[in-house]
Coordinates of C-alpha atoms (C1' of nucleotides) in Angstrom, one line a residue:
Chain A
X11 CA 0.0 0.0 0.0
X12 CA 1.1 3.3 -0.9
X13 CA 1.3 6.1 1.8
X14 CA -1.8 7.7 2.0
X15 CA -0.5 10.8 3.2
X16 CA 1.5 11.1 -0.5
X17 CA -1.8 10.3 -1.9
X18 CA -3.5 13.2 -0.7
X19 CA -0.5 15.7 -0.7
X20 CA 1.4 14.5 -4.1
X21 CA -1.6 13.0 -5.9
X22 CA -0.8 14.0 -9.5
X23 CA 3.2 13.3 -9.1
X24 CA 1.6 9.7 -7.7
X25 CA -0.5 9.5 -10.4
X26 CA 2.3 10.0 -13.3
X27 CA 4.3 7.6 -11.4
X28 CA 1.8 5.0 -11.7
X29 CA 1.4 5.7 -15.4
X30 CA 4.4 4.4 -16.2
X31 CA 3.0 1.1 -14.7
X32 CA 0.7 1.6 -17.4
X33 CA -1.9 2.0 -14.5
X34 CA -4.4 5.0 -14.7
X35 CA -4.9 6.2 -11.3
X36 CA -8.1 7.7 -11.1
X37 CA -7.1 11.2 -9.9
X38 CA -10.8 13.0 -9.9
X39 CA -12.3 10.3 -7.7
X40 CA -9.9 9.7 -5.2
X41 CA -9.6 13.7 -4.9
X42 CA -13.1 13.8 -4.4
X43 CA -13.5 11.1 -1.6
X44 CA -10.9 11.9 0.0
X45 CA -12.6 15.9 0.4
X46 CA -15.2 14.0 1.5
X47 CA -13.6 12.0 3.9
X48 CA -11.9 14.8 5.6
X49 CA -15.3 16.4 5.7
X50 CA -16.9 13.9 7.6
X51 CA -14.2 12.2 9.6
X52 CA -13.8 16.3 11.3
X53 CA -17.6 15.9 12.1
X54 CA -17.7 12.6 12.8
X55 CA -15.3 13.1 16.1
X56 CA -16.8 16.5 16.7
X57 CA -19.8 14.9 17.5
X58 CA -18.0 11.9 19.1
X59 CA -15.9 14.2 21.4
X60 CA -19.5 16.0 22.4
X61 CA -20.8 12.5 23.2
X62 CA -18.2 11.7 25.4
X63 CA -17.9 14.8 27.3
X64 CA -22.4 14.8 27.7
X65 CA -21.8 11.4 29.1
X66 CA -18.9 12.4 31.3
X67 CA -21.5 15.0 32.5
X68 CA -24.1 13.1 33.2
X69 CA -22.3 10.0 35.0
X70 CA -20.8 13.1 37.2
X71 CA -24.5 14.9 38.0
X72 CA -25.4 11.4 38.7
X73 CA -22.8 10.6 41.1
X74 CA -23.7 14.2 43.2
X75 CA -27.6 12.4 43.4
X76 CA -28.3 15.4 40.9
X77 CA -31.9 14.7 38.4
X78 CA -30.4 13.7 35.4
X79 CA -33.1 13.2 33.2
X80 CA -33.0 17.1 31.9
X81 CA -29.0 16.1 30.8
X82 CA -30.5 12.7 28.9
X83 CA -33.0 15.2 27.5
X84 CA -30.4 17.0 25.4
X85 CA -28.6 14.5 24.4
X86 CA -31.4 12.1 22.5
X87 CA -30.3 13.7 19.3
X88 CA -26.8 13.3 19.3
X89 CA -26.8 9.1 18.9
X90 CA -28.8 9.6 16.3
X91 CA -27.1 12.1 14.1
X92 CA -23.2 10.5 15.3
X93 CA -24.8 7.2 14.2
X94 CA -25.6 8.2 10.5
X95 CA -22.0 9.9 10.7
X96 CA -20.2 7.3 11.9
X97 CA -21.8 4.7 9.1
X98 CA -20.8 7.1 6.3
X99 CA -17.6 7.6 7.5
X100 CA -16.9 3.7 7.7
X101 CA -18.0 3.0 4.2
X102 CA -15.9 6.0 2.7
X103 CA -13.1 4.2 4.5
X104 CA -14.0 0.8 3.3
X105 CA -14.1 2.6 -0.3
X106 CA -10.9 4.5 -0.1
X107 CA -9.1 1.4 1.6
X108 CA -10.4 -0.6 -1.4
X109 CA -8.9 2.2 -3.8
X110 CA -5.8 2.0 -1.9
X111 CA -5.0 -1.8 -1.8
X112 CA -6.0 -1.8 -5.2
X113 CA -2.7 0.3 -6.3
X114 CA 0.7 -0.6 -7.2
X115 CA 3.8 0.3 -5.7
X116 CA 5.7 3.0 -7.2
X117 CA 8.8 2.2 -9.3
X118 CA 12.3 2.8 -8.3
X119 CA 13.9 5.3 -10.8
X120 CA 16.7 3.3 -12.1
X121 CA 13.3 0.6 -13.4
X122 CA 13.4 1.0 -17.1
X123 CA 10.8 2.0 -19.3
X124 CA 8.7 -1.1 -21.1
X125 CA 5.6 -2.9 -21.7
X126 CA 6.5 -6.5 -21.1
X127 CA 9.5 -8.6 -20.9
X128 CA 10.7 -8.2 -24.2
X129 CA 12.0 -4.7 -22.5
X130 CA 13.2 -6.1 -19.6
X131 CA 17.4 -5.1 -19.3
X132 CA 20.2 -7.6 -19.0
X133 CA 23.0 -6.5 -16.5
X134 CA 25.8 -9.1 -16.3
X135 CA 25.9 -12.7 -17.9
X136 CA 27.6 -15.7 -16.1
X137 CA 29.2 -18.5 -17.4
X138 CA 28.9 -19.5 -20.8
X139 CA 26.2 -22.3 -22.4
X140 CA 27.8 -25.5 -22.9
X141 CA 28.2 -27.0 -26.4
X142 CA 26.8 -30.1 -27.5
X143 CA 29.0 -32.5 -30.2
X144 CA 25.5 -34.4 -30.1
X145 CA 21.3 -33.7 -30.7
X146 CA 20.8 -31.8 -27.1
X147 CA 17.5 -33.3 -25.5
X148 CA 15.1 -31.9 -22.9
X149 CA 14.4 -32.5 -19.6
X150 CA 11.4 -34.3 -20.8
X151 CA 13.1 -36.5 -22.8
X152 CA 16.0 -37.0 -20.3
X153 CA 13.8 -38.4 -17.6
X154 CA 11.8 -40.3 -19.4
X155 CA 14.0 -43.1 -19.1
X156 CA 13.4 -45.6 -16.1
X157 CA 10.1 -43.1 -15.7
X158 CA 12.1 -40.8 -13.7
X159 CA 10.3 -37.4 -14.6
X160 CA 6.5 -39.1 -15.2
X161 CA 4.4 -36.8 -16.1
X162 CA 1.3 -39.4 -16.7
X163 CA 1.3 -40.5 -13.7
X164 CA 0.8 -37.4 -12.1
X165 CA -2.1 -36.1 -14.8
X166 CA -3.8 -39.6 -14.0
X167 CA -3.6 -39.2 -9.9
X168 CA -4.4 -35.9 -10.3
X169 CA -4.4 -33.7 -13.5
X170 CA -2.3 -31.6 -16.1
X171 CA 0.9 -29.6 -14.7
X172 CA 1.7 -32.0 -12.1
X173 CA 4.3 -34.6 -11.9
X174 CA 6.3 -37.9 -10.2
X175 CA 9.2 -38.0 -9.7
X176 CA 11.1 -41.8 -8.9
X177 CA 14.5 -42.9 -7.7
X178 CA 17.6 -40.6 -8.7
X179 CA 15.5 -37.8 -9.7
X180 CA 13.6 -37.6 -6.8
X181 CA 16.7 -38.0 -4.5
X182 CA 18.5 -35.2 -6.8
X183 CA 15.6 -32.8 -6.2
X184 CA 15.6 -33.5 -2.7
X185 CA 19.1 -33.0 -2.2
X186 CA 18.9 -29.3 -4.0
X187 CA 16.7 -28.4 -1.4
X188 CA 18.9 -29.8 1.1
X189 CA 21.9 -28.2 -0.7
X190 CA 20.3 -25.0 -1.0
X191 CA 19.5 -24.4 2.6
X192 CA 22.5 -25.4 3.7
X193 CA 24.7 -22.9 2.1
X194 CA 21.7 -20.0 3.1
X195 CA 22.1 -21.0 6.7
X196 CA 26.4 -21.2 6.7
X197 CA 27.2 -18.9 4.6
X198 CA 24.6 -16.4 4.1
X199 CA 23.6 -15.8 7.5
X200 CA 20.0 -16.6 7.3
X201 CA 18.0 -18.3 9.7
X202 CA 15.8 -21.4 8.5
X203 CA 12.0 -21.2 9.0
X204 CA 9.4 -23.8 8.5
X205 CA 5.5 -22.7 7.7
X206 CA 2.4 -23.2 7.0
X207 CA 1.9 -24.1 3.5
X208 CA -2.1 -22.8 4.1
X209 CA -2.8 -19.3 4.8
X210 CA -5.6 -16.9 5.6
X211 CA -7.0 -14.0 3.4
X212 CA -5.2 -11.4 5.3
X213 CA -1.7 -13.3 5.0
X214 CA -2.1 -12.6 1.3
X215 CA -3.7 -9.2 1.6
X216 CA -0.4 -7.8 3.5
X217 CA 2.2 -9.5 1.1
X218 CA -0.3 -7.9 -2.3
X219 CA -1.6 -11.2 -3.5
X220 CA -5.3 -10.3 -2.7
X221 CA -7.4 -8.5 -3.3
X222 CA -6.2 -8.0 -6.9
X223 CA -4.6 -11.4 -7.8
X224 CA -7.2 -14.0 -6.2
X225 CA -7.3 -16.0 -9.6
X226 CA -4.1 -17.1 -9.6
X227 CA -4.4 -19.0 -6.1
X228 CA -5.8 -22.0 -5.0
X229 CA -8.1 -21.9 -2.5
X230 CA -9.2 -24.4 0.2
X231 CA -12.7 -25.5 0.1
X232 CA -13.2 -25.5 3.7
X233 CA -14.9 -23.4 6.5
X234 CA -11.4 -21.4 7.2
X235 CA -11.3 -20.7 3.4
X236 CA -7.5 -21.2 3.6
X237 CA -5.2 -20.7 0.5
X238 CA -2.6 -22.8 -0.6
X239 CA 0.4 -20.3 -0.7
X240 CA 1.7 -19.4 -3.7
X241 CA 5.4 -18.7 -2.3
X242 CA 6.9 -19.1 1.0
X243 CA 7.3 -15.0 0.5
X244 CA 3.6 -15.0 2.0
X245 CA 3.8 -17.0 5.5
X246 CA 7.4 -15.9 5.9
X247 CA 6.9 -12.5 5.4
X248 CA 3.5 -12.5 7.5
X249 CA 5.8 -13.4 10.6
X250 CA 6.2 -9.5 10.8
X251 CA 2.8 -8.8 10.4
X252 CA 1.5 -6.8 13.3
X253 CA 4.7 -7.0 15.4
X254 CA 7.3 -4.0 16.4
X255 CA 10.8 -5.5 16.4
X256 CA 13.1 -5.3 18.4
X257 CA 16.2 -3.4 16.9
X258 CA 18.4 -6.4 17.8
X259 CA 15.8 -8.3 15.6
X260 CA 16.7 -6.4 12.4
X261 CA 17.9 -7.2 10.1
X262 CA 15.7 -10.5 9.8
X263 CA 16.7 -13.1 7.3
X264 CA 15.1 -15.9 6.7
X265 CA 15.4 -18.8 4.2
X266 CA 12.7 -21.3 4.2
X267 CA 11.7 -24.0 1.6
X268 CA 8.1 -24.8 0.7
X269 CA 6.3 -26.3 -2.0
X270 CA 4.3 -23.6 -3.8
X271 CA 0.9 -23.6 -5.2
X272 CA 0.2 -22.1 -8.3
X273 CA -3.3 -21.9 -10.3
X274 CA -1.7 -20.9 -13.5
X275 CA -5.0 -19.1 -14.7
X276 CA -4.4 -17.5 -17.8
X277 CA -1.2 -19.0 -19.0
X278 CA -3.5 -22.2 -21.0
X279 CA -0.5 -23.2 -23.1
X280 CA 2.2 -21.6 -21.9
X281 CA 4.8 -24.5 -20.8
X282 CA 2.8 -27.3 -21.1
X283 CA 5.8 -29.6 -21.6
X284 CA 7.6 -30.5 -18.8
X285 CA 8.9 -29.4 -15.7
X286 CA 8.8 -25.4 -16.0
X287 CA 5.2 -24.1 -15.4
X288 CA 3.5 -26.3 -13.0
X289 CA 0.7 -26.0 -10.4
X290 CA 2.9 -27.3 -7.4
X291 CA 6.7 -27.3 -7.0
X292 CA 9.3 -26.7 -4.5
X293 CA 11.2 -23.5 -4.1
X294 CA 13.8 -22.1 -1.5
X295 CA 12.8 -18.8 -0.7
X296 CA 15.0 -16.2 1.0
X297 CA 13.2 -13.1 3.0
X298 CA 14.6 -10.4 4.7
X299 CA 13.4 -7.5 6.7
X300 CA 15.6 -4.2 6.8
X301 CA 15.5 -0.9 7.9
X302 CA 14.7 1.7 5.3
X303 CA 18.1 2.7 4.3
X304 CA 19.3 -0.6 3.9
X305 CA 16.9 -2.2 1.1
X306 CA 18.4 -1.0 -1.8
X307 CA 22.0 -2.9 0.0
X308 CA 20.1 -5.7 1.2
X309 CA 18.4 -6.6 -2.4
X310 CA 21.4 -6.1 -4.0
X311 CA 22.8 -8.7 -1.2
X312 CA 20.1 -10.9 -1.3
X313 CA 20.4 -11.2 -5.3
X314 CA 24.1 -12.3 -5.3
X315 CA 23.1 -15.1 -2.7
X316 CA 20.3 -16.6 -5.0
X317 CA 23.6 -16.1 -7.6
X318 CA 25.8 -18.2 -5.4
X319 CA 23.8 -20.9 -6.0
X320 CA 24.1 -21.5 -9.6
X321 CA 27.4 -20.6 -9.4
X322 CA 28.3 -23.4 -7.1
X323 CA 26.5 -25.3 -9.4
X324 CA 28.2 -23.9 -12.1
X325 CA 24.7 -23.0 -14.2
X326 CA 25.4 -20.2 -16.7
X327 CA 22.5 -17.3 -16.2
X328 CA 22.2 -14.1 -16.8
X329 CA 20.3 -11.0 -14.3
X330 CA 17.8 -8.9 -15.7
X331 CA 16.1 -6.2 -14.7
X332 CA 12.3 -6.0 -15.6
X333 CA 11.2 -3.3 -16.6
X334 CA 8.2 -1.0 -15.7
X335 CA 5.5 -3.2 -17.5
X336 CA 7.0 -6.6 -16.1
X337 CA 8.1 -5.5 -12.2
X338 CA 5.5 -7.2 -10.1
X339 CA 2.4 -5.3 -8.3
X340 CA 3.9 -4.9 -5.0
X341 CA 7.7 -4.2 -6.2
X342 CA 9.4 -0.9 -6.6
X343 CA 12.3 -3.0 -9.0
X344 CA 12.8 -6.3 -9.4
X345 CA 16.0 -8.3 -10.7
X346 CA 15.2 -11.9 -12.8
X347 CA 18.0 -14.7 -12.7
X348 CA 17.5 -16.5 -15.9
X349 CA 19.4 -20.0 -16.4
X350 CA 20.3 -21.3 -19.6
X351 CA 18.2 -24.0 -20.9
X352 CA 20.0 -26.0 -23.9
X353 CA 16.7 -27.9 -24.4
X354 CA 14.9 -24.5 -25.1
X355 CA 18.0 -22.3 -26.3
X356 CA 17.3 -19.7 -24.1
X357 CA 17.5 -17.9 -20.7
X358 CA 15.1 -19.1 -18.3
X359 CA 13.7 -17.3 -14.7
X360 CA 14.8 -19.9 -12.1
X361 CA 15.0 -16.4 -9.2
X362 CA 13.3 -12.9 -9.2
X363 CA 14.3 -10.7 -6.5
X364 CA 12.3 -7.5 -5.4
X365 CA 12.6 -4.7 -2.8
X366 CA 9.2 -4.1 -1.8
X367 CA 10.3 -1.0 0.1
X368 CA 7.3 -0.5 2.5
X369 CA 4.7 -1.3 0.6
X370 CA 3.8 -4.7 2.0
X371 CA 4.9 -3.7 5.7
X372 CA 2.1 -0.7 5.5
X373 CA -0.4 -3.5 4.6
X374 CA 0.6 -5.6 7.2
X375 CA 1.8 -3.5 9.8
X376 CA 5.2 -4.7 9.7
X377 CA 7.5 -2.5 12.4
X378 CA 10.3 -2.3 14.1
X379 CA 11.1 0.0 16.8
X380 CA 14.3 2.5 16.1
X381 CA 16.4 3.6 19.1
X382 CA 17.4 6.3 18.5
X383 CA 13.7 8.0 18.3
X384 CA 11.6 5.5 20.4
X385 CA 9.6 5.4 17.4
X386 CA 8.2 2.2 15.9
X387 CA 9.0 2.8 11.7
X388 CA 7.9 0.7 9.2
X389 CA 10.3 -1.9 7.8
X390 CA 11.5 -2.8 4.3
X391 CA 11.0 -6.3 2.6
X392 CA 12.9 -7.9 0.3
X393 CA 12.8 -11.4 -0.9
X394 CA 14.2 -13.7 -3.6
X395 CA 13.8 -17.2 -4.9
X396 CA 17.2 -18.5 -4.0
X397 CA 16.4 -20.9 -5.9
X398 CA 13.5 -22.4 -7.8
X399 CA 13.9 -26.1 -6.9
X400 CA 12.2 -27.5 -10.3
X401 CA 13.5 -25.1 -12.0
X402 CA 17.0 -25.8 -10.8
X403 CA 16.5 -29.7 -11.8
X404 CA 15.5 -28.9 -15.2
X405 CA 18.9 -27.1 -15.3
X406 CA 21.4 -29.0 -14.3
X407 CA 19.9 -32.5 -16.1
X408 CA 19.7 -30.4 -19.8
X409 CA 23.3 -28.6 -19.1
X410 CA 25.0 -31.6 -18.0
X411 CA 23.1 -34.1 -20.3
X412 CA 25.6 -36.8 -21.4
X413 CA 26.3 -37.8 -25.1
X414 CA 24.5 -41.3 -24.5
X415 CA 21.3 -39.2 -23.6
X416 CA 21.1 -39.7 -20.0
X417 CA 21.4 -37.3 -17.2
X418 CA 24.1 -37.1 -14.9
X419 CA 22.2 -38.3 -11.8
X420 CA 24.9 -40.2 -10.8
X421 CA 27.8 -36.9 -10.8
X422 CA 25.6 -34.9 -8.1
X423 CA 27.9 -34.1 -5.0
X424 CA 25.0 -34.6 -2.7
Chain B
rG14 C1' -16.0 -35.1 17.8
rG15 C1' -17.9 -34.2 23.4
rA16 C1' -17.3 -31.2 28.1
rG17 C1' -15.4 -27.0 30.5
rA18 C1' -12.1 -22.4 31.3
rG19 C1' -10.0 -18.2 29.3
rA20 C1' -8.2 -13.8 25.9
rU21 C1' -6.6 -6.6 29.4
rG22 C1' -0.3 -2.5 27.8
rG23 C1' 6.8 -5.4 26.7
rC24 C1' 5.5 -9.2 30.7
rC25 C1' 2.5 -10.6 35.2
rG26 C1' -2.1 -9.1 36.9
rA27 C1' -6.5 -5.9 39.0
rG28 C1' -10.9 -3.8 37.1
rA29 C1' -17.5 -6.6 36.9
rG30 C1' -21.7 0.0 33.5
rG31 C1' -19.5 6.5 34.4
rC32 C1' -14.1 10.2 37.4
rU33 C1' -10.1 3.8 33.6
rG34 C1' -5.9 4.5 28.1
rA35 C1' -6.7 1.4 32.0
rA36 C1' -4.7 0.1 39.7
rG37 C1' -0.4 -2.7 41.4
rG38 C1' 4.0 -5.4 40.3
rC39 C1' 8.1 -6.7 37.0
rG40 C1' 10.9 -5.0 33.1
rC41 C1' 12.9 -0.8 30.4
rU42 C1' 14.7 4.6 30.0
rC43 C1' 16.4 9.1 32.3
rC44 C1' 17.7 11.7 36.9
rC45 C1' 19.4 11.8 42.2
rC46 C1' 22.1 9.2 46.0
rU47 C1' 25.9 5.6 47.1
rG48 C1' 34.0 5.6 45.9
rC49 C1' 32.8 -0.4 42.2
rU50 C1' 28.7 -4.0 43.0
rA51 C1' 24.2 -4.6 45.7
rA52 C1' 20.4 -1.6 47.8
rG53 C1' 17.5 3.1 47.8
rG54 C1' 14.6 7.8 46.0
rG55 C1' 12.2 10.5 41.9
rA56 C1' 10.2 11.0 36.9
rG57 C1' 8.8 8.7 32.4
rU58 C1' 7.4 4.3 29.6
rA59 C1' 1.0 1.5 24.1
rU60 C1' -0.5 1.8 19.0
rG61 C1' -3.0 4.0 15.0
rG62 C1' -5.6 8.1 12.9
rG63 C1' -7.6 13.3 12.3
rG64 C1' -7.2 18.7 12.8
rU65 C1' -3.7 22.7 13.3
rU66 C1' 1.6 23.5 10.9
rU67 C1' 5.6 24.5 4.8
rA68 C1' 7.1 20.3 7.9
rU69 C1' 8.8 18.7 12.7
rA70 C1' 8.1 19.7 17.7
rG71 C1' 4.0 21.4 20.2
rC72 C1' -1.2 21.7 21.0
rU73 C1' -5.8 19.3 20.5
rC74 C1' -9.4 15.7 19.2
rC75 C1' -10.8 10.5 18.0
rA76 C1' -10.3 5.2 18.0
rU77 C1' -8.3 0.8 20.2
rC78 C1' -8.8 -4.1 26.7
rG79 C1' -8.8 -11.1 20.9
rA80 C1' -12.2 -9.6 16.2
rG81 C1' -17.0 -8.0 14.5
rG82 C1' -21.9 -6.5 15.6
rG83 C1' -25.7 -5.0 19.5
rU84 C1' -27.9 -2.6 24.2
rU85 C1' -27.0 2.3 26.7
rC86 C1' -26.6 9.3 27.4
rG87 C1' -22.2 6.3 28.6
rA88 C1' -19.1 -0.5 27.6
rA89 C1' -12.7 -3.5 29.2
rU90 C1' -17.3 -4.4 32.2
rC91 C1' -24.0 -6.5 29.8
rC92 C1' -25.9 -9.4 25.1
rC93 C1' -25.0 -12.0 20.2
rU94 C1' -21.6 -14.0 16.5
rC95 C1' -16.7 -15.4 15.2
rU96 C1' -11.4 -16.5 16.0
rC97 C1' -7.7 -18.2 19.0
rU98 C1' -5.5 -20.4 23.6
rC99 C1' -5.7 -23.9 27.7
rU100 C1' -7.7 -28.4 30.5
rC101 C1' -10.3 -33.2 30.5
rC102 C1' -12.5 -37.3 27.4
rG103 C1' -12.6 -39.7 22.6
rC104 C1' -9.9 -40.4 18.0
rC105 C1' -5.5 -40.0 15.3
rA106 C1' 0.3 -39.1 12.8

RNA sequence: GGAGAGAUGGCCGAGAGGCUGAAGGCGCUCCCCUGCUAAGGGAGUAUGGGGUUUAUAGCUCCAUCGAGGGUUCGAAUCCCUCUCUCUCCGCCA
């Protein structure tokens, strides 16, 4: 959530910041409710403030043994007319609120201009893609040996963009996870979380997922109307919802590997081969929660340890920033680590790292309490894939596919 | 699933329609005293929002005692719904 306080005093700078989102913010509107609202919320406490004080009145008469009934006499008006107040005033709120959560965060300068990700900017390359003597496969076709990577399995237990995994593929995923948390925790400096993997409305509501983006979620048939979460950026994030920290606390970092749930609405054949675009895979997630003047630091940070990993892994990829049209809802700027994929020819995103800035802490409250001014301030998020576990797997079987067309299962230093 | 008990500030804990944003204690901060330490004395110590202001400070108002409704001139306190926690029984990993 933006600040409202720059929506009311810097609406039309807001407004041509949001633009080049491609996002119209409706200026006239949100002008006039919030006149409105100012209006009303003055007369709404000036009546409240000459309820309380009547009442104070009257419980004083009565403790003196005064007659009070003259003081109730004046006051039989006042409920009424606070009432009305009062009800306007919340659903002006409700409307404005709805307004509010409704619009983007505002773009870091250095963001590029652009529509899509065709604009999106490549800043530094690693490695180089291998070269093949042979006919490079896919991952598809690489585990389809010994059913390794079955994919019909999976649409027959339960439907399209799932899959099984058996024996050394399964034990290679698993130890990526493994692998990945461990070098988080030793040599990053981040602290290892476990979650829920179901989450309520307002989980998703702080981190920007609802109210806008409810399609792309599964939800939980179920009294709670849980969701399944669609990154462990939502519970993790969410720890900080509501709390002050402690200076000591801050920086928090945390890594944490879920699986992640993923409706896919709108992408009908997009990656409907393989491994890449599925409705439920594994991803190690790093999170961290700053104070102000250290996000821009601490995503920079937090992208070169999502790097580490493919470069212990010796993946070549290349960073990108996306530009205006492709940075998420709730990020200022975001930075994509795209692998190479030999079975596709191209760069891939396997990470995608964002400084939220403090647009998710204003929606969920998110504080911690500086020193020096006693005051609680609102703190920065930042989080990163560090990596994409599925994504990952595809990697490393296509770049170190073998000649005789198997993948090196058997190489992994697990 | 059945039966009970509970939710108050950083923590513990009073409060049972009015003078309670909330006693008391602990903790924390500052000051005084004491050559260190221990002990003692004093003051302060929730969050969010509005108005005023160029802005801060200040001043002032409003809201918040798990959440949301209701009763009342007035609600932490009474009523309803929900959520969560704890105890016992059953079941289960």
């Amino acid at each position: 959530m933006l600040d409202p306080k720059l929506i009311r005093n810097e609406l039309d700078a807001v407004a041509k910041k949001l633009a080049r989102r491609n996002f119209q913010l409706d200026v006239e509107t949100l002008e006039k409710l919030e006149n409105q609202r100012k209006a009303l919320q003055v007369k709404t406490q000036e009546l409240q403030n000459e309820r309380n004080s009547r009442s104070k009145a009257i419980g004083q008469a009565k403790a003196k043994g005064e007659d009070i009934q003259p003081l109730l006499d004046e006051v039989t008006q006042l409920g009424e007319s606070l009432k009305q107040s009062e009800t306007e005033l919340n659903q002006l709120h409700t409307e404005l609120e709805a307004i509010l959560l409704g619009l983007p965060n505002i773009l870091d300068d250095e963001v590029p201009d652009g529509l899509d990700e065709d604009s999106n900017v490549e800043i530094s390359r690693w490695g180089e893609p291998p070269e093949f003597d042979f006919e490079v496969k896919d991952h598809v076709d690489l585990g389809a040996p010994n059913d390794w990577l079955d994919f019909e399995a999976a649409s027959k237990i339960t439907g399209s963009r799932f899959v099984v995994m058996r024996d050394a593929m399964a034990k290679l995923h698993r130890a990526l996870i493994q692998f990945m948390l461990d070098v988080h925790t030793n040599e990053h400096g981040y602290t290892e979380v476990y979650v829920p993997f179901m989450v309520n409305s307002d989980s998703l509501l702080g981190t920007g997922q609802l109210p806008k983006f409810e399609e792309d979620l599964f939800k939980i048939d179920s009294e709670h109307g849980y969701y399944l979460i669609p990154t462990a950026e939502v519970p993790v994030t969410n720890l900080a919802r509501n709390e002050i920290l402690s200076a000591k606390q801050v920086p928090a970092k945390f890594v944490c590997h879920t699986p992640c749930f993923r409706s896919e609405a709108g992408s009908y054949g997009k990656d409907t081969r393989g491994l890449i675009r599925q409705h439920q895979f594994e991803k190690v997630e790093l999170v961290q929660m700053v104070r102000a003047e250290d996000s821009a630091d601490a995503h920079e940070a937090l992208t070169q340890h999502a790097e580490t990993i493919l470069q212990k892994l010796e993946l070549p990829y290349r960073k990108v920033i996306l530009c205006a049209g492709d940075t998420g809802f709730s990020s200022t700027k975001t930075y994509d680590l795209e692998v190479w994929l030999p079975g596709q020819g191209k760069y891939r995103e396997i990470s995608s790292c964002s400084n939220f800035q403090d647009f998710q802490a204003r929606r969920m409250k998110a504080r911690w309490r500086n020193p020096d001014t006693g005051k609680p301030e609102l703190l920065h998020t930042i989080n990163g894939s560090g990596l994409a576990v599925g994504r990952t797997l595809v990697a490393i079987i296509e770049n170190y596919q073998q000649a005789d067309g198997s993948p090196p299962l058997c190489s992994f230093p697990a």
